[in-house]
XYZ file of C-alpha atoms in Angstrom:
530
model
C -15.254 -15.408 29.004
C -13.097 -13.830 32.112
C -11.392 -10.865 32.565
C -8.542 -13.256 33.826
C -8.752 -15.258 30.947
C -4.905 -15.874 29.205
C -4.559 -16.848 25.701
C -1.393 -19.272 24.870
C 0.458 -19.143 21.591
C 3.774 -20.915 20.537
C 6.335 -21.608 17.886
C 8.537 -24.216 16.630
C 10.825 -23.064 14.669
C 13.704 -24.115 13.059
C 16.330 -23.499 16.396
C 13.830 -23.252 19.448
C 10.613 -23.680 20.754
C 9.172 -20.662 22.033
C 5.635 -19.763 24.332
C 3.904 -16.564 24.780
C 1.387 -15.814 26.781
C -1.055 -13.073 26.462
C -3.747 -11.276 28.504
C -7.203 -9.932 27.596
C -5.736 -7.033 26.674
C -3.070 -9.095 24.229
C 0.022 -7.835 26.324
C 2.588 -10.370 27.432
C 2.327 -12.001 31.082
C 4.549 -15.429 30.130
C 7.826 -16.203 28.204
C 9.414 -19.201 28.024
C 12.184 -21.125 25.348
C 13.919 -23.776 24.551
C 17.181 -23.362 22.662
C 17.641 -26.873 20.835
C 21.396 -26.950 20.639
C 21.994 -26.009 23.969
C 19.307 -27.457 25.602
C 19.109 -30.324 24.245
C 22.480 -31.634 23.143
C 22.094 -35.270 22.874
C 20.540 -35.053 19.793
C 23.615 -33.504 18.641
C 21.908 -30.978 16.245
C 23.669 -27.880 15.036
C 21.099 -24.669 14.207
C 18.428 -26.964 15.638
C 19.133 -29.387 12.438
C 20.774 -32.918 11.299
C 22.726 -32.209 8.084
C 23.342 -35.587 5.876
C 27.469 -35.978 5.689
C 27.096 -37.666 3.068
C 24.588 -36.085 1.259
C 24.530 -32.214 2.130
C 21.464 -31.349 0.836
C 19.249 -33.508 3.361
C 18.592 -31.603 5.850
C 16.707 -33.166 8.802
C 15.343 -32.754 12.231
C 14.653 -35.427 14.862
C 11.329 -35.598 15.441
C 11.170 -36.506 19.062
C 13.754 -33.799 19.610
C 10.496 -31.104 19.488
C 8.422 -33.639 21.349
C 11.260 -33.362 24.330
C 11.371 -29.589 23.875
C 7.848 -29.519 24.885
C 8.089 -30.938 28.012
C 10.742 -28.872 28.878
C 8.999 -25.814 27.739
C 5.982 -26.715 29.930
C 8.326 -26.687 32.935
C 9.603 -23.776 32.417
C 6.420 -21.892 32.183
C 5.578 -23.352 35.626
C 8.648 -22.376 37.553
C 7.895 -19.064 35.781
C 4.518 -18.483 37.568
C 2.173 -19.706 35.169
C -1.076 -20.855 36.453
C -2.641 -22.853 33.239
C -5.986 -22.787 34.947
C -6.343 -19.248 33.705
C -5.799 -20.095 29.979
C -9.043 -19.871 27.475
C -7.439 -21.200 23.898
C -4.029 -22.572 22.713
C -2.835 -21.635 18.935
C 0.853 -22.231 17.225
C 2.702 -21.937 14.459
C 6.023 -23.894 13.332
C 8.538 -23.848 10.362
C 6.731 -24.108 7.414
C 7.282 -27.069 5.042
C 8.878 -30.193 7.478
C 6.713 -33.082 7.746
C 5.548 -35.492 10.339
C 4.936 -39.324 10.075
C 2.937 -41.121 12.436
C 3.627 -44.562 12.953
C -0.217 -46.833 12.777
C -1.645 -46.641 15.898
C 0.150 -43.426 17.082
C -3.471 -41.653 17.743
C -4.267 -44.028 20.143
C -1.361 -43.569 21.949
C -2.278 -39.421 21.837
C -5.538 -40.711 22.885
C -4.044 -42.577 25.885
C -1.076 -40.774 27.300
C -0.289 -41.340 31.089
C -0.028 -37.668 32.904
C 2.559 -39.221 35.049
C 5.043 -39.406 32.010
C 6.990 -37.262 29.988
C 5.564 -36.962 26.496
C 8.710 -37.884 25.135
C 8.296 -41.036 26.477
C 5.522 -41.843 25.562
C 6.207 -40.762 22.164
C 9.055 -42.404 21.502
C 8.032 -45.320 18.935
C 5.219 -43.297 17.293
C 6.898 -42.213 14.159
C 7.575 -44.252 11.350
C 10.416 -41.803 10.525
C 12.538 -40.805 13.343
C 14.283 -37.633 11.412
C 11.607 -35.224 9.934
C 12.675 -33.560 6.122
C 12.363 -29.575 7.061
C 12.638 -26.901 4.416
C 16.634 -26.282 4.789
C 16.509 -29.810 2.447
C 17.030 -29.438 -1.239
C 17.842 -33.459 -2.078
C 13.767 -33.177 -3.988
C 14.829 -32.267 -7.580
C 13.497 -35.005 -9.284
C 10.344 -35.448 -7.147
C 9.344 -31.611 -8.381
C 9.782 -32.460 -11.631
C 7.109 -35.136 -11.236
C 4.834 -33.000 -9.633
C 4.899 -30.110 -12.659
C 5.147 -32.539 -14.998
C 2.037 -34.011 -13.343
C -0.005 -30.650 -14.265
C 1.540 -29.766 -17.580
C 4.537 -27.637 -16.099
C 5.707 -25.145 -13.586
C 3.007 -22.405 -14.526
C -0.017 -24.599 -14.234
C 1.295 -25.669 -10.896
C 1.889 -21.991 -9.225
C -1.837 -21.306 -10.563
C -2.910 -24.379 -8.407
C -0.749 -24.677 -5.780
C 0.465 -21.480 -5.330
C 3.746 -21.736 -5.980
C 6.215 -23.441 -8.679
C 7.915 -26.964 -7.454
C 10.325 -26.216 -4.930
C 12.731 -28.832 -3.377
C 11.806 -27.856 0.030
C 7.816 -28.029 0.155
C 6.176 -30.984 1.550
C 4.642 -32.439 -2.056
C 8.580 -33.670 -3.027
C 9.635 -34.620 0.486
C 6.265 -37.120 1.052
C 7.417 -38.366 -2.594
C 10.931 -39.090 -1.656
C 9.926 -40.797 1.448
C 7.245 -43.487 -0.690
C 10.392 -43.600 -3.220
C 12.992 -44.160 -0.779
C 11.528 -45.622 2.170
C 8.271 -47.466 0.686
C 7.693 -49.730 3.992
C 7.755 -46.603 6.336
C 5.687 -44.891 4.618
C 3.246 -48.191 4.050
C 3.572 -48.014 8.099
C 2.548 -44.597 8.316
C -0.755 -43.713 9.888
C -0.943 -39.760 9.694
C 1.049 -37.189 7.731
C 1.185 -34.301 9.928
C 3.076 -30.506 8.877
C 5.161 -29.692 11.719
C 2.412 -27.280 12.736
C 0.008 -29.729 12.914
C 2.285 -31.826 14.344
C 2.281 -29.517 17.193
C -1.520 -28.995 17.599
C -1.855 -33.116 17.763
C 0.108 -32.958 21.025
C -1.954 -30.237 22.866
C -5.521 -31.839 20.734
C -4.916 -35.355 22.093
C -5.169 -36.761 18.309
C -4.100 -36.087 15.134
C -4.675 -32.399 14.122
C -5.989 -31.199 10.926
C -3.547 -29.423 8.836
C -4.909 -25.241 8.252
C -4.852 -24.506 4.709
C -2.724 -21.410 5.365
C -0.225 -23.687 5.991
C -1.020 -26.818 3.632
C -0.953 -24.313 0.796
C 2.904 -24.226 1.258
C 3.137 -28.141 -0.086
C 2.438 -28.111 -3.621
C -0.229 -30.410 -3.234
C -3.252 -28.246 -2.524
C -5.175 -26.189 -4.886
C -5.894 -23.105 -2.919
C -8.819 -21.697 -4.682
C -11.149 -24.400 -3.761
C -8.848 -25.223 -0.448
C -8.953 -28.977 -1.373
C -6.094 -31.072 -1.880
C -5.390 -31.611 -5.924
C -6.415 -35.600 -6.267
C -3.729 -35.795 -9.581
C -1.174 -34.009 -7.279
C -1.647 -36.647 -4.494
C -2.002 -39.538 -7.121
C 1.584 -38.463 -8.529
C 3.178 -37.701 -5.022
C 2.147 -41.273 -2.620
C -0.879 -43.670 -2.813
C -3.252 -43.574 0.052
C -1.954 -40.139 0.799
C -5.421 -38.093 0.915
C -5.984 -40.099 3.647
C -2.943 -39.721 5.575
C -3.233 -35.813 5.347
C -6.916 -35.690 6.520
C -8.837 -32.922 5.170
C -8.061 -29.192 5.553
C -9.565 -27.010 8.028
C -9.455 -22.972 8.138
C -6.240 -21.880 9.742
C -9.039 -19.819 12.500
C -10.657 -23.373 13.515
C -11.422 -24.664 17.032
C -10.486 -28.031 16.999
C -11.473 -29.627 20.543
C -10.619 -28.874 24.380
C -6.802 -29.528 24.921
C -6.252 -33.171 25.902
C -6.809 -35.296 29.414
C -3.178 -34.915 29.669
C -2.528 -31.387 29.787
C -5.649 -31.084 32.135
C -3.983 -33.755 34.704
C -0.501 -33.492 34.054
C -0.598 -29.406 34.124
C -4.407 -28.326 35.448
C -5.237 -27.114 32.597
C -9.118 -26.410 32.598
C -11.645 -28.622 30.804
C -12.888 -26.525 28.958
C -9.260 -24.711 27.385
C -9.611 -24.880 23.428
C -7.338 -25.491 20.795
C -6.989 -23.564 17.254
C -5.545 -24.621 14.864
C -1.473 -24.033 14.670
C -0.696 -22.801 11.341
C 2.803 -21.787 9.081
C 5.185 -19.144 10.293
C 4.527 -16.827 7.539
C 1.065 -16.736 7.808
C 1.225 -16.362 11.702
C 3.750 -13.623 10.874
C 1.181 -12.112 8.981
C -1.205 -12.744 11.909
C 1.151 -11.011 13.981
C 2.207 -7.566 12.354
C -1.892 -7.233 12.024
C -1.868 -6.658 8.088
C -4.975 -5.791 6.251
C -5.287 -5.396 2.794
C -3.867 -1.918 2.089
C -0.459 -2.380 4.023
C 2.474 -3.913 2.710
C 4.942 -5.559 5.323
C 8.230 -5.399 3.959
C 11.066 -7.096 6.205
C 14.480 -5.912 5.598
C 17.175 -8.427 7.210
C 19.052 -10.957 5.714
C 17.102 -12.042 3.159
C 14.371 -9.102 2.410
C 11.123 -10.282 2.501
C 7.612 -8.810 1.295
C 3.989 -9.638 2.786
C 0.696 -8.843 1.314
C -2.859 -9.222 1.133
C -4.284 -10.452 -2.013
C -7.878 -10.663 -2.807
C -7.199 -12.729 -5.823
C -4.782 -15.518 -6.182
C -1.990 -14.302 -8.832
C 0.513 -16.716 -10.324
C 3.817 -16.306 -9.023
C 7.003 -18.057 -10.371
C 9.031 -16.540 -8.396
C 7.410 -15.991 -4.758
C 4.697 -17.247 -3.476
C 0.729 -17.078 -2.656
C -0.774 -19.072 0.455
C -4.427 -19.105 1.726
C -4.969 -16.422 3.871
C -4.792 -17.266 7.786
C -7.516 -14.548 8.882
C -9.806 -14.805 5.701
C -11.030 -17.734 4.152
C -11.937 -15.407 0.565
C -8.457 -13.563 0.711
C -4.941 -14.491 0.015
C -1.301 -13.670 1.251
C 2.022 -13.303 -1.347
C 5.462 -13.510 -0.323
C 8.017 -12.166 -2.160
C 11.617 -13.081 -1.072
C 14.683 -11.055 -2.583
C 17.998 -13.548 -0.774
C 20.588 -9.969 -1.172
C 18.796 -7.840 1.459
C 21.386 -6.793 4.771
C 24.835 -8.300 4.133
C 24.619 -6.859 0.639
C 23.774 -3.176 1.785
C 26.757 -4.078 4.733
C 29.060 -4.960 1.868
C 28.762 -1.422 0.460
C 28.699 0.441 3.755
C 32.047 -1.418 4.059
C 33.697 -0.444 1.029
C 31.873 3.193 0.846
C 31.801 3.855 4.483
C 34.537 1.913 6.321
C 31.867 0.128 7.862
C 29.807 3.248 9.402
C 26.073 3.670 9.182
C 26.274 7.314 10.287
C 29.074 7.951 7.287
C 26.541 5.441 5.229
C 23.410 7.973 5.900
C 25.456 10.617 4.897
C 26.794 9.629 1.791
C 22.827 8.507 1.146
C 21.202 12.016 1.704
C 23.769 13.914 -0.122
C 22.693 12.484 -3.369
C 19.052 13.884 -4.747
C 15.900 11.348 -5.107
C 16.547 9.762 -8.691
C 20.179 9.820 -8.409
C 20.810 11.448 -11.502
C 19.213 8.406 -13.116
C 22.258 6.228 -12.292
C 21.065 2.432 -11.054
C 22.516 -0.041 -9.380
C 21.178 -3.940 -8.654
C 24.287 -5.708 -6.410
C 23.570 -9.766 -5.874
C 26.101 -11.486 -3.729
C 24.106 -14.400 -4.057
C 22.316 -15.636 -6.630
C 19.247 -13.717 -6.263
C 16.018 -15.436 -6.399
C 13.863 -12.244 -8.115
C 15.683 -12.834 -10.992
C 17.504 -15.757 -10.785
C 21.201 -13.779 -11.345
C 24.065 -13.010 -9.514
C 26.823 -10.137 -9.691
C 26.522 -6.072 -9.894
C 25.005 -4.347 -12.666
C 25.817 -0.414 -12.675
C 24.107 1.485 -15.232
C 24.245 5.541 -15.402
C 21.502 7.741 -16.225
C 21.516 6.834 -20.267
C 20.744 3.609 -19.414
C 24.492 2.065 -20.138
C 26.614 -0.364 -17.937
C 29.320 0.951 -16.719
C 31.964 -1.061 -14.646
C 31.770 1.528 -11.564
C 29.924 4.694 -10.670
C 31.458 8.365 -10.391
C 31.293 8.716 -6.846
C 30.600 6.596 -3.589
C 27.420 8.505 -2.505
C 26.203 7.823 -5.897
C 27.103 3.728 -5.459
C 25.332 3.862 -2.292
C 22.416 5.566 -3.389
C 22.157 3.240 -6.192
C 22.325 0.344 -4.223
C 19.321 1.528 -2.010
C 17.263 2.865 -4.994
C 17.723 -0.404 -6.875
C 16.954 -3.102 -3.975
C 13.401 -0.564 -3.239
C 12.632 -0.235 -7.241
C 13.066 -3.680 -7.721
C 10.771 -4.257 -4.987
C 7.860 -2.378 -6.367
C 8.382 -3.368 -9.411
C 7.833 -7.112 -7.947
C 5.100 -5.913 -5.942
C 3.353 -4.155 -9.068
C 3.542 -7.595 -11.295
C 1.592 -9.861 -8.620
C -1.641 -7.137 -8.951
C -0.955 -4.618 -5.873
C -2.759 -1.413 -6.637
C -0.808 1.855 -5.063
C -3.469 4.473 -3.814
C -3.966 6.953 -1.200
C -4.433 3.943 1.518
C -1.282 2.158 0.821
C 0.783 1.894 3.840
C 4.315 0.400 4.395
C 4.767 -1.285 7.695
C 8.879 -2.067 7.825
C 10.530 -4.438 10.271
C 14.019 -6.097 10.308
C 17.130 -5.055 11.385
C 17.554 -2.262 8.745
C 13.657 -0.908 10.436
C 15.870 1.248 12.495
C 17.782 3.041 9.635
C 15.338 5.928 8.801
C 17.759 7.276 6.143
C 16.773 4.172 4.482
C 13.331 3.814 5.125
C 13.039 7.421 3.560
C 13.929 6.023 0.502
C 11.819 2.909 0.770
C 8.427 5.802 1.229
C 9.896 7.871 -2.116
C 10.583 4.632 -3.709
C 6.552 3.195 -3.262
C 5.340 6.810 -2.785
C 3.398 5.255 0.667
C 4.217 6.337 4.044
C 6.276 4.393 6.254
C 5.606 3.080 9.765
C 7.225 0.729 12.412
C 6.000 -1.414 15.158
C 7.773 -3.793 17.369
C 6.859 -6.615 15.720
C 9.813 -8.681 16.999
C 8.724 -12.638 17.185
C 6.146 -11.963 15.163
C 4.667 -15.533 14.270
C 3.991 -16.266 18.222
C 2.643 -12.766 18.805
C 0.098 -14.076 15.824
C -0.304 -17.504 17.479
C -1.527 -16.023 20.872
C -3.672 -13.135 18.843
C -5.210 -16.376 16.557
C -6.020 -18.387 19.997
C -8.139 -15.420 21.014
C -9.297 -14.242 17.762
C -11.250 -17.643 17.329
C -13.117 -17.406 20.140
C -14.336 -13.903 19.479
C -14.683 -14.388 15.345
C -18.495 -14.805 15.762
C -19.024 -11.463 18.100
C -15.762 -9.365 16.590
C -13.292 -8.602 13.458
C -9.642 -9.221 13.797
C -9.290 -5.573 14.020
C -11.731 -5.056 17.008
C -10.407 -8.290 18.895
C -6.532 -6.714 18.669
C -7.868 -2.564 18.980
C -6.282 -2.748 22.375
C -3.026 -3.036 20.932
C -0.399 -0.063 20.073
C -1.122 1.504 16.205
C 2.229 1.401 14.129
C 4.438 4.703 14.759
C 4.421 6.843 11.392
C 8.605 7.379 10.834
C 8.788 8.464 6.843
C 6.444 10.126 4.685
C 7.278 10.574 0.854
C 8.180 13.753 -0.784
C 5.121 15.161 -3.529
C 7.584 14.868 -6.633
C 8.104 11.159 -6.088
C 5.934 9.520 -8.511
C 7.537 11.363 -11.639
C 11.016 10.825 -10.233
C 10.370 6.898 -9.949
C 7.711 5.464 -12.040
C 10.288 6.293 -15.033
C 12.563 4.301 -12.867
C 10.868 1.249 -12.135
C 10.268 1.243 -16.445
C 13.774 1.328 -16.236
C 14.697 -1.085 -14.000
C 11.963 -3.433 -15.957
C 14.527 -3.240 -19.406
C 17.499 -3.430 -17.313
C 16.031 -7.112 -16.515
C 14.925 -8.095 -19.558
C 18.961 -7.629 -20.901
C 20.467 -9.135 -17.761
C 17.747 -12.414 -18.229
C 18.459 -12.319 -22.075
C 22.135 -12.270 -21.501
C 21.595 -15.341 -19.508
C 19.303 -17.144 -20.982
């Protein structure tokens, strides 16, 4: 290894293509993107996707559309100085859930591409379906039915698989393909995830799919990190072989192809790791170890952590972890995170965080016991929509006494919910916990005060901003170093998370009571719905 040694990570995701490039010391040199829309406008895509007119819930992507983003991307890293001579190990990570199919005899053409020619050139007949399924698709209803029915029902398969049936994972889109296009998928050589995808065009063949990543199909059983034979047998004949076998999300697959080394001057010996699934290189990326809790608060709020034991979730979900073969990650996703808490500021606050925060720390921890849980949307942890106000006897009421109350409500009641969640899939609260927050709402520290109180941990920040290619570039140098170093030790040069909140000592009485509460309040609104 050099001291000049740079360490390339990337990401496909669902509306660009993006590179990073990192030094020994994991700080950025490189940048580069490609916007799809607007860089690529003949494939007339809008949000990077192709949306079925006449059938709105396929959702597609063209598949040499990323192929042509590549080549673009490379170019642009060259006019921006970059000197791929200097780079020790390539890693990724892409939209989880889309699929890839490669037409017989694509590998060879990997095998055998000209460095004179574009890739997308090259490429152009190698899939036996031009338009990939991605995980914006929901047409898979029927095909999940077949897959829990397969293992005697939705609980059986989350214990498996990880997760419940959902419309968007891989399992149901490979289905729909062998039910709806049997002759292209007869044709079809290789199934690749878009992540592996990815890897194939940097590896020079087909690329293994990580099992951080191929635990987000349905189709693998992530305990013994094989692929579930009645699963396949119920999904597509043939199809273990035309998804290879698994390989941990760390593993050095090869030197990067003949291509990149005459097309670009890449060196010989540059090695390629396997690309994995945004969340887990999101993971990868804010640098989470088993006693922190990630909790993103943006659109949609989302919750990361590091399970030691696979739990069964029916609503969220449990992947194989991407640093630790033994260890797992959960993801909890509540849909009514930012526009929600934007709708109240509106109507409390005439649309003013300062006026928001104000309203917020005028009203004591507890909030006099009142509780609020507001869902725009049908929420997905629980399945309900609408506001539910109840004061501190535990009674709906249609409206709360005062605005600061309704805003503290609303804050108390997303964070108690949260724990709650959090508490059901096995996390143990101790001393250790710590709560690393990131999302646009990261910068509200009236809120994040709450969010400490609320799971009695402190709260830090960290610019974790593009988080899934910061973990692509840390993976590509991570698994060169795994034999000699830890994860920790390979990323020490990097800054520690900034403490910002710390909760107040009466906490725990104040809202273990409340998390009881909200617990009832859930049972009624499911029973009422039922």
């Amino acid at each position: 290894m050099s001291e000049e040694d740079l360490y390339l990570g990337l990401d496909l995701s669902t509306q660009q293509l993006k590179a990073i490039v990192l030094d020994q010391n994991l700080q950025r040199t490189h940048e580069a993107s490609v916007i799809f829309d607007t860089d690529l406008p003949e494939f007339r895509t809008h949000g990077g996707v192709v949306q079925d007119k006449s059938n709105l819930n396929v959702v597609t992507a063209p598949t040499l559309l990323w192929v042509k983003a590549l080549d673009i991307l490379m170019d642009r890293l060259l006019v921006a100085g970059m000197d791929f001579a200097k780079i020790a190990s390539i890693s990724g990570t892409a939209q989880q859930h889309g699929s890839v199919y490669w037409l017989k005899n694509a590998e060879n053409t990997l095998k055998t591409l000209n460095p004179d020619q574009f890739l997308h050139i090259q490429l152009n007949g190698a899939f036996s379906i031009q338009n990939s399924p991605i995980w914006m698709d929901s047409s898979t209803s029927q095909e999940c039915e077949i897959l829990e029915k397969a293992v005697g029902g939705p609980e059986n398969l989350a214990e498996i698989t990880g997760s419940k049936a959902y419309e968007r994972f891989t399992g149901a889109q490979i289905a729909k393909i062998y039910r709806n296009k049997p002759e292209s998928y007869h044709n079809t050589e290789r199934i690749s995830l878009i992540s592996s995808f990815l890897c194939s065009l940097f590896l020079g063949k087909i690329a293994p799919i990580d099992i951080s990543d191929g635990s987000g199909m349905n189709l693998l059983d992530i305990k013994s990190k094989r692929w579930h034979q009645k699963l396949l047998e119920e999904t597509a004949p043939n199809l273990k072989e035309k998804l290879g076998d698994v390989v941990s999300s760390y593993t050095i697959l090869g030197d990067v192809s003949s291509y990149f080394v005459d097309r670009w001057c890449f060196r010989t010996d540059c090695k390629v790791v396997a690309f994995t699934g945004d969340n887990p290189a999101s993971l990868i990326g804010m640098r989470l170890s088993p006693e922190w809790l990630a909790v993103s608060l943006g659109t949609s709020d989302t919750i990361f952590l590091w399970l030691n034991e696979p739990k069964v979730l029916l609503e969220g979900h449990v992947f194989c972890n991407p640093l630790d073969d033994e260890a797992y990650m959960a993801l909890l996703c509540f849909k009514n995170g930012s526009l929600t808490r934007e709708r109240i500021r509106d109507s409390c606050a005439n649309g003013s965080w300062d006026l928001f925060n104000q309203l917020l720390e005028s009203t004591p921890r507890g909030n006099f016991g009142n509780m609020g849980l507001f869902y725009d949307r049908k929420e997905i942890i629980p399945f309900v929509s609408g506001d539910f106000c109840y004061n501190k006897r535990g009674e709906k009421v249609t409206k709360f006494s005062s605005l600061e109350v309704q805003v503290r409500a609303l804050i108390e009641g997303q964070f108690i919910a949260k724990r709650a969640h959090v508490e059901d899939i096995g996390f143990k609260f101790n001393s250790e916990t710590k709560i690393l927050a990131t999302g646009g709402a990261s910068k509200n520290k009236a809120i994040l005060q709450v969010l400490s109180d609320v799971f009695n941990s402190p709260v830090y920040i960290l610019d974790t901003s593009n988080a899934a290619v910061l973990g692509s570039g840390y993976q590509a140098k991570y698994a060169l170093y795994k034999k000699e170093k830890c994860f920790k030790e390979v990323t020490e040069n990097l800054p520690e998370p900034k403490l910002l909140c710390s909760p107040f000592q009466d906490v725990e009485e104040i809202y273990i009571p409340m998390v009881e509460k909200y617990r009832k309040i859930i049972d009624v609104i499911n029973y009422a719905n039922c």
